[in-house]
Coordinates of C-alpha atoms and ligand atoms in Angstrom, one line a residue:
M23 CA -0.2 0.2 -0.1
R24 CA 0.9 3.7 -0.8
R25 CA 2.5 4.0 3.3
I26 CA 4.2 1.6 1.9
R27 CA 7.0 3.8 1.2
A28 CA 9.9 4.6 3.9
N29 CA 12.1 5.9 6.2
A30 CA 14.5 6.3 4.1
I31 CA 17.4 8.1 6.3
A32 CA 16.3 6.0 9.7
I33 CA 17.3 2.7 7.2
L34 CA 20.4 4.2 5.8
T35 CA 21.1 5.4 10.0
V36 CA 20.6 1.6 10.7
A37 CA 22.6 0.2 7.7
W38 CA 25.3 2.3 8.8
I39 CA 25.0 1.4 12.7
L40 CA 24.6 -1.6 11.5
G41 CA 27.5 -1.3 9.9
T42 CA 29.2 0.0 12.3
F43 CA 27.4 -3.2 15.2
Y44 CA 29.5 -5.6 12.0
Y45 CA 33.0 -3.9 12.3
L46 CA 32.6 -3.5 16.3
W47 CA 32.0 -7.2 16.0
Q48 CA 34.3 -8.0 14.4
D49 CA 36.2 -6.5 16.8
Q50 CA 35.5 -9.1 19.9
K51 CA 36.0 -11.9 18.0
P52 CA 39.2 -11.3 16.0
Q53 CA 40.0 -15.7 16.1
S54 CA 37.3 -15.4 13.8
V55 CA 38.8 -13.2 10.6
P56 CA 38.3 -14.5 7.5
S57 CA 41.4 -15.8 6.0
V58 CA 42.4 -15.4 2.4
A59 CA 44.3 -19.0 2.4
A60 CA 41.0 -19.8 4.4
Q61 CA 41.5 -22.1 7.7
T62 CA 44.6 -20.1 8.3
R63 CA 44.8 -17.8 11.3
V64 CA 47.4 -14.2 10.4
R65 CA 47.0 -12.3 13.7
N66 CA 50.1 -9.6 15.0
H67 CA 53.4 -11.0 16.7
G68 CA 53.5 -10.8 20.2
Q69 CA 56.4 -10.6 19.7
K70 CA 56.9 -6.3 20.2
G71 CA 58.8 -3.8 18.3
V72 CA 59.7 -6.0 15.9
P73 CA 57.7 -4.4 13.3
G74 CA 56.6 -7.5 10.1
R75 CA 57.3 -10.6 12.2
L76 CA 54.1 -12.4 11.9
E77 CA 52.7 -15.6 13.0
I78 CA 50.6 -17.9 11.1
H79 CA 49.4 -20.2 13.9
R80 CA 47.2 -23.1 10.9
D81 CA 46.2 -26.1 12.6
E82 CA 47.3 -25.9 15.6
R83 CA 50.6 -25.3 14.7
T84 CA 52.9 -21.4 15.1
I85 CA 54.8 -20.4 12.1
P86 CA 57.2 -17.1 12.3
L87 CA 57.3 -15.6 9.1
I88 CA 58.6 -12.6 7.9
V89 CA 55.5 -10.9 5.4
T90 CA 57.9 -6.9 4.9
P91 CA 60.6 -6.5 6.2
P92 CA 61.3 -3.6 8.1
P93 CA 62.9 -0.5 4.9
Q94 CA 66.6 -1.1 5.7
T95 CA 68.0 2.7 7.0
E96 CA 68.8 4.2 3.4
Q97 CA 65.7 3.2 2.1
Q98 CA 64.4 4.7 6.1
R99 CA 66.7 8.0 5.3
Q100 CA 64.8 8.4 2.1
L101 CA 62.2 8.2 3.0
L102 CA 61.6 10.5 6.1
G103 CA 64.1 13.1 4.4
S104 CA 64.9 15.3 7.6
F105 CA 62.0 14.2 10.3
D106 CA 63.2 12.8 13.1
E107 CA 60.9 9.8 13.7
K108 CA 62.2 9.3 17.1
A109 CA 61.9 13.1 18.5
Y110 CA 58.6 12.8 17.1
L111 CA 56.9 10.1 18.6
S112 CA 59.2 10.2 21.7
A113 CA 57.9 14.4 22.5
R114 CA 54.2 13.0 23.4
Q115 CA 54.7 10.2 25.6
L116 CA 52.1 8.2 28.6
K117 CA 53.1 9.0 31.5
P118 CA 53.3 5.6 33.6
G119 CA 49.0 4.9 36.0
D120 CA 47.8 7.3 32.9
D121 CA 44.7 5.9 31.4
P122 CA 45.7 5.1 27.8
Y123 CA 41.6 5.5 26.3
R124 CA 41.7 8.9 27.6
E125 CA 43.0 11.1 24.8
H126 CA 41.5 9.7 21.9
A127 CA 39.2 6.7 23.1
F128 CA 41.8 3.9 21.7
N129 CA 44.6 2.4 23.4
L130 CA 47.6 4.5 23.0
Q131 CA 50.0 2.7 24.9
E132 CA 49.4 0.2 22.8
S133 CA 50.0 3.0 18.6
D134 CA 52.6 4.3 20.9
R135 CA 53.7 0.4 21.4
L136 CA 54.0 -0.7 17.6
G137 CA 56.1 2.3 16.5
S138 CA 55.1 3.9 12.9
E139 CA 55.1 1.2 10.3
R140 CA 54.6 -2.7 10.6
A141 CA 53.5 -5.5 8.2
I142 CA 50.0 -5.9 8.2
R143 CA 48.6 -8.8 6.7
D144 CA 47.0 -9.0 3.0
T145 CA 43.8 -8.8 3.7
R146 CA 41.6 -9.3 0.0
H147 CA 40.7 -11.6 -1.4
Y148 CA 43.6 -14.0 -3.9
R149 CA 42.4 -13.0 -7.0
C150 CA 42.9 -9.5 -6.5
A151 CA 46.8 -9.8 -6.4
S152 CA 46.6 -11.0 -10.1
L153 CA 44.8 -8.5 -11.8
T154 CA 46.9 -5.4 -13.4
Y155 CA 45.8 -1.5 -14.6
D156 CA 47.3 1.2 -16.3
S157 CA 51.0 2.2 -16.6
D158 CA 50.1 6.0 -16.6
L159 CA 47.4 6.4 -13.9
P160 CA 46.8 9.7 -12.9
S161 CA 48.9 11.2 -9.4
T162 CA 46.7 12.1 -6.4
S163 CA 46.7 13.8 -4.0
I164 CA 45.6 12.5 -0.3
I165 CA 43.9 15.0 2.4
I166 CA 44.1 14.4 5.8
T167 CA 42.0 16.2 7.9
F168 CA 43.4 16.0 12.2
H169 CA 41.8 17.1 15.6
N170 CA 44.3 16.1 18.3
E171 CA 44.9 12.9 15.9
A172 CA 47.7 10.5 18.6
R173 CA 50.8 11.8 16.7
S174 CA 51.7 7.5 16.6
T175 CA 48.7 7.0 14.8
L176 CA 48.7 9.6 12.8
L177 CA 52.8 8.3 11.8
R178 CA 51.2 5.3 10.6
T179 CA 48.9 6.5 8.3
V180 CA 50.8 8.9 6.9
K181 CA 54.0 6.2 6.1
S182 CA 51.7 3.7 5.9
V183 CA 51.0 5.7 2.8
L184 CA 54.3 6.6 1.2
I185 CA 55.1 2.0 2.0
R186 CA 52.6 0.9 0.1
S187 CA 51.6 3.0 -3.1
P188 CA 54.1 3.3 -5.7
P189 CA 55.1 6.4 -5.1
P190 CA 54.3 8.4 -8.4
L191 CA 50.7 7.7 -7.6
I192 CA 51.8 10.4 -4.5
Q193 CA 51.2 13.6 -6.0
E194 CA 51.6 15.5 -1.9
I195 CA 50.3 14.3 1.0
I196 CA 48.7 17.1 2.1
L197 CA 47.9 17.0 6.3
I198 CA 45.0 19.6 8.2
D199 CA 45.8 20.1 11.6
D200 CA 42.2 21.2 12.5
F201 CA 43.9 23.9 14.8
S202 CA 45.6 21.3 17.3
S203 CA 46.6 21.4 20.9
D204 CA 50.4 21.3 19.4
P205 CA 51.1 22.6 16.2
E206 CA 54.4 20.7 16.4
D207 CA 51.8 17.4 15.5
C208 CA 51.6 18.3 12.2
Q209 CA 55.0 21.0 11.0
L210 CA 58.0 18.4 12.7
L211 CA 55.5 15.8 9.8
A212 CA 56.2 18.4 7.1
Q213 CA 59.8 17.9 7.1
I214 CA 59.2 14.3 5.3
P215 CA 59.0 14.3 1.5
K216 CA 56.2 15.3 -0.2
V217 CA 54.9 15.8 3.7
R218 CA 52.4 19.5 3.6
C219 CA 51.3 21.1 6.5
L220 CA 48.4 23.4 7.1
R221 CA 46.8 24.4 9.8
N222 CA 43.5 26.2 10.6
I223 CA 43.3 29.5 13.0
R224 CA 40.7 28.1 14.5
R225 CA 38.4 24.8 14.9
E226 CA 37.1 24.4 11.6
G227 CA 35.8 20.3 11.6
L228 CA 36.4 17.4 8.8
I229 CA 34.1 19.2 6.1
R230 CA 35.3 23.2 5.4
S231 CA 39.1 20.9 6.6
R232 CA 38.4 18.6 4.5
V233 CA 38.1 21.4 1.5
R234 CA 40.6 23.3 2.3
G235 CA 42.3 20.8 2.1
A236 CA 41.1 19.6 -1.7
S237 CA 41.2 23.7 -3.3
T238 CA 45.3 23.5 -2.4
A239 CA 45.6 20.2 -4.1
S240 CA 47.8 19.7 -7.0
A241 CA 46.5 16.9 -7.7
S242 CA 44.0 15.3 -10.1
I243 CA 43.1 13.3 -8.5
L244 CA 41.8 13.1 -4.8
T245 CA 42.6 10.5 -1.7
F246 CA 40.7 11.1 1.8
L247 CA 41.6 9.3 4.6
D248 CA 41.4 9.1 8.2
S249 CA 43.9 10.5 10.4
H250 CA 44.2 6.8 11.8
C251 CA 44.6 4.3 8.9
E252 CA 47.0 1.8 7.0
V253 CA 46.5 1.9 3.9
N254 CA 47.0 -1.6 3.0
T255 CA 48.7 -3.7 -0.5
D256 CA 47.8 -2.1 -3.8
W257 CA 45.4 0.0 -1.9
L258 CA 44.9 2.9 -4.1
Q259 CA 45.8 1.9 -8.4
P260 CA 42.1 0.2 -7.7
M261 CA 40.6 3.5 -7.3
I262 CA 42.6 6.0 -9.8
Q263 CA 41.9 3.3 -11.9
R264 CA 37.9 3.3 -11.4
V265 CA 38.1 7.1 -11.7
K266 CA 40.5 7.9 -14.6
E267 CA 38.0 5.4 -16.1
D268 CA 34.9 7.5 -15.6
H269 CA 36.0 10.4 -13.5
T270 CA 31.5 10.7 -12.4
R271 CA 32.2 7.3 -10.1
V272 CA 33.6 8.2 -6.6
V273 CA 35.5 4.6 -5.7
S274 CA 36.1 3.5 -1.5
P275 CA 38.0 0.9 -0.7
I276 CA 36.4 -2.3 2.3
I277 CA 37.4 -0.6 5.0
D278 CA 38.9 -2.5 7.3
V279 CA 38.8 -3.3 11.2
I280 CA 41.7 -2.3 13.6
S281 CA 41.6 -2.8 16.9
L282 CA 41.5 -0.1 19.6
D283 CA 42.6 -2.8 22.1
N284 CA 45.6 -3.7 20.4
F285 CA 46.0 -2.8 17.4
A286 CA 45.3 -5.9 15.9
Y287 CA 44.4 -5.4 12.1
L288 CA 41.9 -6.8 10.7
A289 CA 39.4 -8.2 8.3
A290 CA 36.0 -7.1 6.8
S291 CA 34.6 -9.0 5.1
A292 CA 34.8 -8.6 1.2
D293 CA 30.8 -9.1 1.2
L294 CA 29.0 -6.0 3.8
R295 CA 25.8 -5.9 1.8
G296 CA 24.5 -9.3 2.7
G297 CA 22.8 -12.9 2.3
W298 CA 24.4 -14.2 -0.5
D299 CA 21.7 -15.7 -3.1
P300 CA 21.6 -19.2 -3.1
T301 CA 21.3 -18.9 -7.2
T302 CA 23.9 -17.1 -7.5
H303 CA 26.7 -19.7 -8.5
T304 CA 29.7 -19.8 -6.9
H305 CA 31.5 -17.9 -9.9
T306 CA 29.8 -15.3 -9.4
H307 CA 30.4 -14.9 -5.8
I308 CA 34.2 -15.0 -6.7
H309 CA 33.7 -12.0 -9.0
A310 CA 31.8 -10.1 -6.1
R311 CA 34.9 -10.0 -4.1
T312 CA 36.9 -8.3 -6.8
H313 CA 34.9 -7.0 -8.8
A314 CA 33.3 -3.3 -8.0
R315 CA 29.9 -3.0 -7.1
T316 CA 28.0 0.0 -6.3
T317 CA 26.8 1.9 -3.2
P318 CA 23.7 3.9 -2.1
V319 CA 25.8 5.6 1.2
I320 CA 29.4 5.7 1.9
A321 CA 30.5 5.7 5.6
G322 CA 32.4 9.1 4.3
G323 CA 36.4 8.9 6.0
I324 CA 37.4 6.8 2.6
F325 CA 37.4 7.8 -0.9
V326 CA 38.8 8.7 -4.0
M327 CA 37.6 11.2 -6.4
D328 CA 38.3 13.3 -9.3
K329 CA 39.5 16.8 -8.1
S330 CA 37.2 18.6 -10.9
W331 CA 34.7 16.3 -10.4
F332 CA 34.5 17.6 -6.8
N333 CA 34.0 20.8 -7.0
H334 CA 31.4 20.2 -9.4
L335 CA 29.0 18.4 -7.3
G336 CA 30.3 21.8 -5.0
Q337 CA 32.7 19.7 -2.8
Y338 CA 31.4 20.0 0.5
D339 CA 28.3 21.9 2.4
T340 CA 30.7 24.0 4.7
H341 CA 27.9 24.7 6.5
M342 CA 27.7 21.4 7.9
D343 CA 30.6 21.6 11.2
I344 CA 32.8 19.9 13.0
W345 CA 31.8 15.5 12.3
G346 CA 28.7 13.7 11.1
G347 CA 26.3 13.7 8.0
E348 CA 28.4 14.9 4.9
N349 CA 29.4 10.6 3.7
F350 CA 25.0 11.5 3.4
E351 CA 24.6 14.3 2.0
L352 CA 27.8 13.7 -1.0
S353 CA 26.1 10.6 -1.1
F354 CA 22.9 11.9 -2.6
R355 CA 24.6 14.6 -4.1
V356 CA 27.1 11.8 -5.9
W357 CA 24.2 9.8 -7.1
M358 CA 21.5 13.1 -8.1
C359 CA 23.9 14.7 -9.1
G360 CA 25.4 12.5 -12.5
G361 CA 27.7 10.7 -11.0
S362 CA 27.7 7.1 -9.1
L363 CA 29.2 5.5 -5.2
E364 CA 31.5 2.3 -5.5
I365 CA 32.8 -0.2 -3.0
L366 CA 36.2 -1.7 -4.2
P367 CA 36.3 -5.5 -3.0
C368 CA 40.9 -4.6 -4.3
S369 CA 41.7 -2.0 -1.8
R370 CA 41.7 -2.6 1.3
V371 CA 42.1 0.0 4.4
G372 CA 42.1 0.2 7.8
H373 CA 41.0 2.0 10.0
V374 CA 40.5 2.2 13.6
F375 CA 37.1 2.9 14.7
R376 CA 36.3 4.1 17.5
K377 CA 33.1 4.1 19.8
R378 CA 32.9 8.0 21.1
H379 CA 34.5 11.0 20.1
P380 CA 37.9 11.8 22.1
Y381 CA 37.0 15.1 21.3
D382 CA 34.6 18.3 22.0
F383 CA 31.3 19.3 19.4
P384 CA 31.9 23.2 20.8
E385 CA 28.1 24.1 19.9
G386 CA 27.4 20.3 21.8
N387 CA 27.0 17.0 20.3
A388 CA 23.3 16.0 20.1
L389 CA 23.2 19.8 18.2
T390 CA 25.6 19.9 15.7
Y391 CA 24.9 16.0 14.2
I392 CA 20.8 17.9 13.7
K393 CA 22.3 20.8 11.9
N394 CA 24.3 18.9 9.7
T395 CA 21.9 16.2 8.5
R396 CA 18.8 18.6 8.6
R397 CA 20.7 20.3 6.5
A398 CA 21.5 16.8 4.1
A399 CA 17.8 16.2 5.0
E400 CA 15.9 19.1 3.3
V401 CA 18.1 19.9 0.6
W402 CA 18.4 16.6 -1.3
M403 CA 15.3 14.2 0.8
D404 CA 12.3 16.0 -0.8
E405 CA 9.6 14.9 0.3
Y406 CA 11.0 12.0 1.8
K407 CA 12.7 13.8 4.5
Q408 CA 9.1 13.5 6.6
Y409 CA 10.6 10.2 7.1
Y410 CA 13.9 11.6 9.1
Y411 CA 12.0 13.7 11.5
S412 CA 9.5 11.6 12.7
A413 CA 12.5 8.7 13.1
R414 CA 14.2 12.1 15.4
P415 CA 11.2 15.0 15.8
S416 CA 13.7 15.9 17.7
A417 CA 15.2 17.1 15.2
Q418 CA 11.8 19.8 14.3
G419 CA 12.9 23.2 15.7
K420 CA 16.4 23.3 15.5
A421 CA 18.3 25.6 13.6
F422 CA 20.3 24.5 10.6
G423 CA 21.1 27.8 9.3
S424 CA 20.1 28.7 5.6
I425 CA 20.3 26.4 2.8
A426 CA 19.7 28.5 0.1
D427 CA 23.1 27.9 -1.5
R428 CA 22.9 24.2 -1.4
L429 CA 19.7 24.7 -3.2
T430 CA 20.7 26.7 -6.0
L431 CA 23.6 23.8 -7.0
R432 CA 20.2 21.2 -6.8
R433 CA 18.4 23.4 -9.1
K434 CA 21.6 25.0 -11.4
L435 CA 23.1 21.0 -11.5
N436 CA 20.1 19.2 -12.7
C437 CA 19.9 16.4 -9.8
K438 CA 17.4 13.6 -10.0
P439 CA 14.7 14.0 -7.6
F440 CA 15.1 12.0 -3.6
R441 CA 12.5 9.6 -5.1
W442 CA 14.5 8.6 -8.3
Y443 CA 18.1 7.5 -6.0
M444 CA 15.2 5.2 -3.7
E445 CA 13.8 3.3 -6.7
S446 CA 17.1 3.7 -8.9
V447 CA 20.2 3.5 -7.2
Y448 CA 18.7 1.5 -4.2
P449 CA 14.7 -0.7 -4.9
E450 CA 16.4 -4.0 -3.2
L451 CA 15.9 -1.1 0.2
R452 CA 12.8 -3.6 1.7
V453 CA 11.3 -1.4 4.0
P454 CA 9.3 -2.0 7.1
E455 CA 5.8 -0.9 6.9
Q456 CA 6.2 2.3 8.4
E457 CA 3.6 3.8 11.4
A458 CA 1.8 7.1 9.8
V459 CA 2.6 9.7 11.4
F460 CA -1.4 11.1 12.1
S461 CA -1.5 14.4 13.6
L462 CA -4.5 16.4 15.1
L463 CA -4.6 19.8 12.3
K464 CA -4.6 23.5 15.0
Q465 CA -6.5 26.6 13.7
G466 CA -6.7 29.2 16.6
G467 CA -7.2 26.6 19.1
L468 CA -9.4 25.0 17.1
C469 CA -9.3 21.5 15.1
L470 CA -9.9 20.3 11.3
E471 CA -12.3 18.0 10.9
T472 CA -14.0 16.2 8.1
R473 CA -18.3 17.1 7.8
G474 CA -19.9 13.8 6.6
T475 CA -19.4 12.4 4.0
D476 CA -19.7 14.9 1.3
G477 CA -16.2 16.5 1.6
G478 CA -17.2 18.8 4.1
L479 CA -14.4 20.3 6.5
G480 CA -14.7 22.5 9.3
L481 CA -13.2 23.8 12.7
A482 CA -14.1 22.3 16.0
E483 CA -13.2 22.3 19.1
C484 CA -10.2 19.4 19.8
K485 CA -11.7 16.1 20.9
S486 CA -8.5 14.0 21.4
I487 CA -8.3 11.8 25.1
G488 CA -5.5 10.7 25.7
T489 CA -2.7 9.9 22.6
N490 CA -6.7 8.7 20.8
K491 CA -7.5 11.3 18.4
L492 CA -11.5 11.6 17.1
P493 CA -11.0 9.7 13.3
S494 CA -12.4 12.9 11.8
Q495 CA -10.2 15.0 13.4
K496 CA -6.9 12.6 12.6
W497 CA -5.2 13.5 10.0
E498 CA -2.5 12.0 8.1
L499 CA 0.9 13.2 6.9
I500 CA 2.8 11.6 4.3
E501 CA 4.5 13.8 1.7
P502 CA 3.1 15.7 -0.2
L503 CA 0.0 14.8 1.2
I504 CA -2.4 15.3 3.6
R505 CA -4.8 12.5 4.6
Q506 CA -7.7 10.8 5.4
Q507 CA -8.6 7.1 4.1
D508 CA -8.4 7.8 -0.2
L509 CA -9.2 11.7 0.6
C510 CA -6.4 14.0 0.6
L511 CA -6.9 17.7 1.7
A512 CA -7.3 19.8 -1.5
I513 CA -8.1 23.8 -2.0
S514 CA -9.9 24.4 -4.6
A515 CA -8.4 26.5 -6.4
F516 CA -5.5 28.9 -5.9
T517 CA -7.2 32.6 -5.0
A518 CA -7.6 34.2 -1.6
G519 CA -10.2 33.0 0.0
S520 CA -10.9 29.7 -2.4
K521 CA -12.5 26.8 -0.1
V522 CA -10.6 23.7 1.4
K523 CA -12.2 20.7 0.6
M524 CA -11.7 16.7 0.6
E525 CA -11.2 15.1 -2.6
P526 CA -9.2 11.8 -3.6
C527 CA -6.0 11.6 -3.6
N528 CA -3.6 12.7 -6.4
I529 CA 0.3 13.7 -5.9
K530 CA 0.0 14.8 -8.8
E531 CA -3.3 17.2 -8.5
P532 CA -1.0 20.9 -7.3
R533 CA -3.8 22.0 -4.4
Q534 CA -3.5 18.6 -2.7
V535 CA 0.9 19.7 -2.4
R536 CA 0.9 20.4 1.1
G537 CA 3.2 24.0 0.0
R538 CA 0.6 24.7 -2.3
L539 CA -2.4 25.1 0.8
L540 CA -1.8 28.6 1.4
G541 CA -2.9 31.7 2.1
V542 CA -6.6 32.4 3.5
A543 CA -9.7 29.3 2.6
E544 CA -12.5 28.7 3.9
P545 CA -13.4 25.7 4.4
E546 CA -17.8 25.9 4.2
G547 CA -18.1 29.2 4.6
K548 CA -15.4 29.4 8.1
A549 CA -12.5 30.7 7.5
L550 CA -9.0 29.0 7.7
S551 CA -5.9 30.2 6.9
L552 CA -2.9 27.4 6.7
P553 CA 0.5 27.8 6.2
V554 CA 2.6 27.9 3.7
D555 CA 4.8 25.3 5.7
L556 CA 3.4 22.5 7.2
H557 CA 6.7 22.4 9.4
S558 CA 7.7 25.2 9.7
Y559 CA 5.4 26.4 12.6
P560 CA 5.6 22.3 14.4
H561 CA 3.2 23.6 16.5
L562 CA 0.4 22.9 14.2
W563 CA 0.9 19.6 14.7
S564 CA 0.5 17.6 18.2
Ligands
UD2_606 C1 33.2 8.0 10.2 C2 34.0 8.9 8.6 C3 34.9 10.3 9.0 C4 33.7 10.7 8.8 C5 32.7 10.7 9.9 C6 30.9 11.4 10.1 C7 35.1 7.1 8.5 C8 36.5 5.7 8.4 N1 35.0 8.0 8.9 O1 34.0 9.4 11.6 O2 36.0 10.4 7.8 O3 32.7 10.8 7.6 O4 32.1 9.4 10.0 O5 31.4 13.4 9.1 O6 34.6 6.9 7.0 N2 38.5 15.4 12.5 C9 39.0 17.0 12.1 N3 38.5 17.4 12.9 C10 36.5 18.0 14.2 C11 36.8 16.3 14.0 C12 37.0 14.4 13.1 O7 40.1 17.1 11.7 O8 36.1 18.7 14.4 C13 38.7 14.3 12.2 C14 39.5 13.0 13.1 O9 40.8 13.5 13.4 C15 39.7 11.9 11.8 C16 38.1 12.7 11.2 O10 37.9 13.7 11.2 O11 40.3 12.4 11.5 C17 36.5 11.6 11.3 O12 36.9 12.3 12.9 P1 37.0 10.6 13.7 O13 38.1 9.3 12.6 O14 37.0 10.9 14.7 O15 35.4 9.6 12.5 P2 34.8 8.5 12.4 O16 35.8 7.6 11.9 O17 32.8 7.6 13.6
MN607 MN1 38.2 7.6 12.2

């Protein structure tokens, strides 16, 4: 039935939460890391400070294995230039007795102990290793924004990029220090060849910081990373290849999990989009583990995008603050305005997923998140935004600033409606039947009610008892219509004083569109003015 069309943002949020839980769940069970060579478990060796040393546990036997030898001193010198890694890392050490989780919401002691580089398991499907890429791939600018990141995780992120990427593909690594307490966290790293450091003079949040980084990037392709990542073998080539072939693609790797407790590197499933279709042949299954597949949303932190496409599509919504929501906004915008989003199973990047934010939100965590997601919903979700509001009633009435420039952008880019996104990009989305939003429609203390069966309307004393509303006063808001069963509220004509009446619902009838039910209209002779936008008058809905 009609009311099945549903809670888009809630579903996407649920998908995101499920994804996160999935990762955390993986995190809880390091023993069951899916392995490329079946039944083989690989984990970080217990020996401290021996980079590159792994143990393979197979059939209860333990076979020590050197995977990637640590770079030799000469290589190290070339890689790091004049940068004094030891001094950088030892300048900030955890003091005995300090809580290792306090500052960063991960175990800093374990991170510091690991050193600046280590071998990690190649978590790709084995067929990925035999794929080939163009020899003339364009280079990329890596953009890493951070606020008070731990030095050991930040340095490991940077070094993993330098070690595990073909050097010609790395044009530069741009670090944006989002007003961290110690400017040297960033500045000292700029001594590493190819690394640049930009420092914000005030806290901007990750969205504006990324835009700043992107606007100074000199390569034609942008690669975004969080500041606590480790990139894996051949992570970059598959992504650049896909973007080179079609600049409107925005591509992400599979994000592996770096345990926030012991920093073990754990493989995420290559098929996070769920169930295995029993009708598909095994071959297709393998296919799915090496081939690009589209995705309705990306996690947001790690992706590759053509720079001119990023600019053409309006970069980011720079009125979003600190953290949150920008990944939905970018995902909707890319799809609706002519691009696509992909996940590439042959590209793997590890990330430390945390359970809380280790930093403050100047305007408060909840208000910031609501502001950002409201902006995404108001600009992109059309009539589906009502489901965002019914999932988050507290968002109603919270400030989200002007969205005029983003609406202009949407018009200028001639982007498709959200309905298209729901139907074409996410058709497999089966939404559970949604509780409709039933409300009273109040005007001047009286309630709008239907009278008889001939479409008559009137204002009368509100007659709800507790949460039970009188059927004749009970209105169902299913954007853009205001309904009672199969009849919808409509104005007779677009002239002041024209009557409000009930008529069979027709979504294409402008006289029934909520936003058009405006001005002074009279139901059965009694004056009734319906506001332009009921959402701007939340008191009308109770
Ligand atoms: C996830 C995404 C992240 C972003 C976020 C929603 C991944 C792996 N991460 O974040 O990229 O899409 O969801 O907004 O998909 N930072 C600043 N300034 C701030 C706050 C954060 O520069 O005011 C940096 C921070 O240091 C980190 C990055 O932004 O490098 C993302 O923040 P996070 O790691 O705390 O958030 P996470 O991983 O939950
Ligand atoms: Mn992160």
